[in-house]
Short mmCIF file of C-alpha atoms in Angstrom, two decimals:
data_model
loop_
_atom_site.label_atom_id
_atom_site.label_comp_id
_atom_site.label_asym_id
_atom_site.label_seq_id
_atom_site.Cartn_x
_atom_site.Cartn_y
_atom_site.Cartn_z
CA UNK A 1 139.72 178.76 124.91
CA UNK A 2 137.46 176.64 126.75
CA UNK A 3 135.64 176.51 123.12
CA UNK A 4 138.33 175.60 121.45
CA UNK A 5 139.30 172.87 123.90
CA UNK A 6 135.42 171.50 123.03
CA UNK A 7 135.17 172.06 119.71
CA UNK A 8 138.48 169.83 119.40
CA UNK A 9 137.59 166.76 121.94
CA UNK A 10 134.01 166.31 121.58
CA UNK A 11 135.15 164.30 118.05
CA UNK A 12 137.71 162.22 119.57
CA UNK A 13 135.01 161.51 122.83
CA UNK A 14 132.47 160.21 120.32
CA UNK A 15 134.48 157.72 118.59
CA UNK A 16 135.81 156.48 121.48
CA UNK A 17 132.05 156.15 122.78
CA UNK A 18 131.32 154.56 119.60
CA UNK A 19 134.25 151.70 119.34
CA UNK A 20 133.35 151.00 123.01
CA UNK A 21 129.32 150.53 122.20
CA UNK A 22 130.92 148.39 119.27
CA UNK A 23 132.74 146.36 121.69
CA UNK A 24 130.39 145.87 123.78
CA UNK A 25 127.96 144.63 121.89
CA UNK A 26 128.05 140.71 120.61
CA UNK A 27 127.61 140.02 117.18
CA UNK A 28 124.71 137.04 116.71
CA UNK A 29 127.10 134.18 116.22
CA UNK A 30 128.45 134.84 119.39
CA UNK A 31 125.20 134.88 121.34
CA UNK A 32 124.12 131.96 123.05
CA UNK A 33 122.41 129.52 120.95
CA UNK A 34 118.71 128.16 121.65
CA UNK A 35 118.69 124.89 123.58
CA UNK A 36 118.22 122.30 121.46
CA UNK A 37 115.05 119.89 121.65
CA UNK A 38 114.34 116.88 123.59
CA UNK A 39 114.70 114.17 121.41
CA UNK A 40 111.38 112.25 120.38
CA UNK A 41 111.14 109.52 123.11
CA UNK A 42 111.50 105.92 120.34
CA UNK A 43 108.24 103.87 120.60
CA UNK A 44 107.84 99.89 120.92
CA UNK A 45 104.96 98.32 118.31
CA UNK A 46 102.88 96.17 120.15
CA UNK A 47 99.65 95.81 117.88
CA UNK A 48 98.00 96.67 115.07
CA UNK A 49 94.03 96.80 114.94
CA UNK A 50 92.07 96.89 112.10
CA UNK A 51 88.35 97.88 111.74
CA UNK A 52 85.99 100.71 111.43
CA UNK A 53 86.15 104.34 113.08
CA UNK A 54 82.95 104.87 115.51
CA UNK A 55 84.46 108.06 116.97
CA UNK A 56 87.26 110.58 117.63
CA UNK A 57 86.72 112.17 121.32
CA UNK A 58 88.84 115.43 121.59
CA UNK A 59 88.46 115.86 125.04
CA UNK A 60 89.53 112.07 126.23
CA UNK A 61 92.32 112.10 123.60
CA UNK A 62 90.75 108.58 122.59
CA UNK A 63 89.76 106.78 119.87
CA UNK A 64 86.84 104.22 119.27
CA UNK A 65 87.41 101.52 117.26
CA UNK A 66 85.03 98.81 115.96
CA UNK A 67 86.45 95.13 115.30
CA UNK A 68 84.66 92.30 114.14
CA UNK A 69 86.06 89.17 114.56
CA UNK A 70 84.97 85.27 114.43
CA UNK A 71 83.67 83.04 116.95
CA UNK A 72 82.58 79.54 116.41
CA UNK A 73 78.64 78.80 114.99
CA UNK A 74 77.08 77.75 118.61
CA UNK A 75 74.59 75.72 116.06
CA UNK A 76 77.80 74.22 114.42
CA UNK A 77 79.22 73.04 117.46
CA UNK A 78 76.09 71.11 118.66
CA UNK A 79 76.16 69.34 115.52
CA UNK A 80 79.48 68.45 116.08
CA UNK A 81 78.54 66.96 119.45
CA UNK A 82 75.94 64.95 117.73
CA UNK A 83 78.19 63.73 114.89
CA UNK A 84 80.75 62.95 117.17
CA UNK A 85 78.86 60.71 119.51
CA UNK A 86 77.57 59.03 115.91
CA UNK A 87 81.30 58.20 115.36
CA UNK A 88 81.18 55.84 118.41
CA UNK A 89 78.38 54.33 116.88
CA UNK A 90 80.15 53.81 113.53
CA UNK A 91 83.05 52.33 114.87
CA UNK A 92 81.37 49.08 116.08
CA UNK A 93 79.60 48.26 112.28
CA UNK A 94 81.05 44.65 111.44
CA UNK A 95 81.74 45.22 108.11
CA UNK A 96 84.53 46.89 107.25
CA UNK A 97 83.78 48.12 104.30
CA UNK A 98 80.75 49.82 105.42
CA UNK A 99 82.30 51.19 108.85
CA UNK A 100 85.06 52.82 106.66
CA UNK A 101 82.90 54.74 104.55
CA UNK A 102 80.29 55.63 107.30
CA UNK A 103 83.04 56.92 109.53
CA UNK A 104 84.60 58.91 106.62
CA UNK A 105 81.01 60.61 106.11
CA UNK A 106 80.88 61.55 110.01
CA UNK A 107 84.65 63.20 109.41
CA UNK A 108 83.67 64.93 106.47
CA UNK A 109 80.39 66.05 108.38
CA UNK A 110 82.55 67.55 111.20
CA UNK A 111 84.98 69.29 109.46
CA UNK A 112 82.20 71.13 107.29
CA UNK A 113 80.78 72.28 110.75
CA UNK A 114 83.89 73.28 111.97
CA UNK A 115 84.70 75.77 109.31
CA UNK A 116 80.98 77.33 110.35
CA UNK A 117 81.88 80.73 112.13
CA UNK A 118 80.05 83.63 113.32
CA UNK A 119 80.44 87.37 113.29
CA UNK A 120 80.81 89.38 115.73
CA UNK A 121 81.74 93.02 116.64
CA UNK A 122 83.35 94.96 119.51
CA UNK A 123 84.25 98.11 120.30
CA UNK A 124 87.73 98.98 121.49
CA UNK A 125 88.54 102.35 123.12
CA UNK A 126 92.44 103.50 122.40
CA UNK A 127 94.29 106.55 123.99
CA UNK A 128 96.30 108.56 120.94
CA UNK A 129 100.08 109.61 121.81
CA UNK A 130 101.49 113.14 121.24
CA UNK A 131 103.08 113.12 118.06
CA UNK A 132 99.91 111.40 116.18
CA UNK A 133 101.17 110.09 112.46
CA UNK A 134 97.53 110.19 110.47
CA UNK A 135 98.17 108.69 106.56
CA UNK A 136 95.35 108.84 103.83
CA UNK A 137 95.08 106.16 100.95
CA UNK A 138 94.13 109.05 98.58
CA UNK A 139 95.27 112.88 98.59
CA UNK A 140 93.05 115.20 100.51
CA UNK A 141 89.57 116.18 98.59
CA UNK A 142 89.67 119.62 96.84
CA UNK A 143 87.52 121.16 95.00
CA UNK A 144 88.35 123.26 92.19
CA UNK A 145 86.12 127.02 91.32
CA UNK A 146 83.24 125.14 89.37
CA UNK A 147 83.15 122.84 92.39
CA UNK A 148 84.46 119.89 91.05
CA UNK A 149 87.39 117.51 92.81
CA UNK A 150 90.66 118.44 91.55
CA UNK A 151 92.65 116.81 90.27
CA UNK A 152 96.51 117.29 91.97
CA UNK A 153 100.14 117.10 89.74
CA UNK A 154 102.62 114.91 89.96
CA UNK A 155 104.97 117.85 91.83
CA UNK A 156 101.63 118.30 94.00
CA UNK A 157 100.84 114.73 95.03
CA UNK A 158 104.48 114.48 95.75
CA UNK A 159 104.07 117.38 98.09
CA UNK A 160 100.81 116.05 99.90
CA UNK A 161 103.17 112.28 100.29
CA UNK A 162 105.71 114.39 102.20
CA UNK A 163 109.38 113.68 103.11
CA UNK A 164 110.31 109.80 102.99
CA UNK A 165 108.32 106.91 101.85
CA UNK A 166 105.56 106.21 103.99
CA UNK A 167 102.29 104.88 102.73
CA UNK A 168 99.52 107.49 101.36
CA UNK A 169 99.44 110.72 102.09
CA UNK A 170 99.53 113.13 105.06
CA UNK A 171 96.19 113.38 107.22
CA UNK A 172 95.90 114.97 110.25
CA UNK A 173 93.37 114.11 113.52
CA UNK A 174 90.47 116.36 111.85
CA UNK A 175 90.16 114.09 109.07
CA UNK A 176 89.41 111.27 110.64
CA UNK A 177 85.33 110.77 110.57
CA UNK A 178 83.05 108.15 111.77
CA UNK A 179 82.77 104.73 109.80
CA UNK A 180 86.27 104.68 108.18
CA UNK A 181 87.76 101.98 107.49
CA UNK A 182 91.20 102.12 109.37
CA UNK A 183 94.40 100.52 110.86
CA UNK A 184 95.60 101.69 114.19
CA UNK A 185 99.25 100.79 115.55
CA UNK A 186 99.44 100.46 119.16
CA UNK A 187 102.76 100.94 120.90
CA UNK A 188 104.36 102.66 124.36
CA UNK A 189 107.27 104.88 125.31
CA UNK A 190 110.81 102.45 125.11
CA UNK A 191 112.34 102.87 128.01
CA UNK A 192 115.30 104.29 128.61
CA UNK A 193 117.82 101.66 130.55
CA UNK A 194 120.14 104.20 131.89
CA UNK A 195 117.07 106.27 134.11
CA UNK A 196 114.78 104.65 136.36
CA UNK A 197 112.28 102.61 134.94
CA UNK A 198 109.57 103.68 136.94
CA UNK A 199 110.04 107.28 135.84
CA UNK A 200 108.90 105.94 132.15
CA UNK A 201 105.17 106.15 131.41
CA UNK A 202 104.74 102.32 129.68
CA UNK A 203 100.77 103.08 128.64
CA UNK A 204 99.95 101.80 125.52
CA UNK A 205 98.53 104.74 123.02
CA UNK A 206 98.05 104.83 119.24
CA UNK A 207 101.01 106.54 117.59
CA UNK A 208 99.83 106.40 113.37
CA UNK A 209 96.44 105.92 111.95
CA UNK A 210 96.22 104.50 108.17
CA UNK A 211 93.10 105.39 106.74
CA UNK A 212 91.68 103.20 104.07
CA UNK A 213 88.03 104.71 102.89
CA UNK A 214 86.38 107.98 102.41
CA UNK A 215 83.40 108.02 104.01
CA UNK A 216 80.38 108.13 101.10
CA UNK A 217 78.19 111.45 101.63
#
């Protein structure tokens, strides 16, 4: 009698347990979604710096670029002072025509000396941003099995450029080398007016780099 009851109720019990387990197991759609990633902070552009890359310090997370700028030529400035003093003397020439010619000649020499400048160089060290965007003027160099420089197809070039219509091709920090001619874009995080201004880090950093030249080996 007991054996008959067990043989009859066991399948029913298994069906009930299976239905209960199915109810307890929620489908993936009902599971809580992963929290969304925080939005990237907006960047306020501060400056552009063009020069020659001299060093990338990954430990300090900095980049050093040599900037070339023009300063007045000291010799030219000395000559301008001398010519200016002669202008005073020329203004006392009695003959109007001779006076005008002399003043015009001196002024022409002063203008010529004023255009003389001297090139000087200065190293500028800048902090690199977290989401650094490196762009290359030319696609990364690749070689085929015969050690010849590979020519990319239009489809490959499109992929190397990446989405959007940005200048150049996708690069990364490892492709930066001393001696490259580059332009760095310096900015800071945009202050969120809804938050305390003191909590926003406004330290300038490099957020984008354009590489214009390869280093000749």
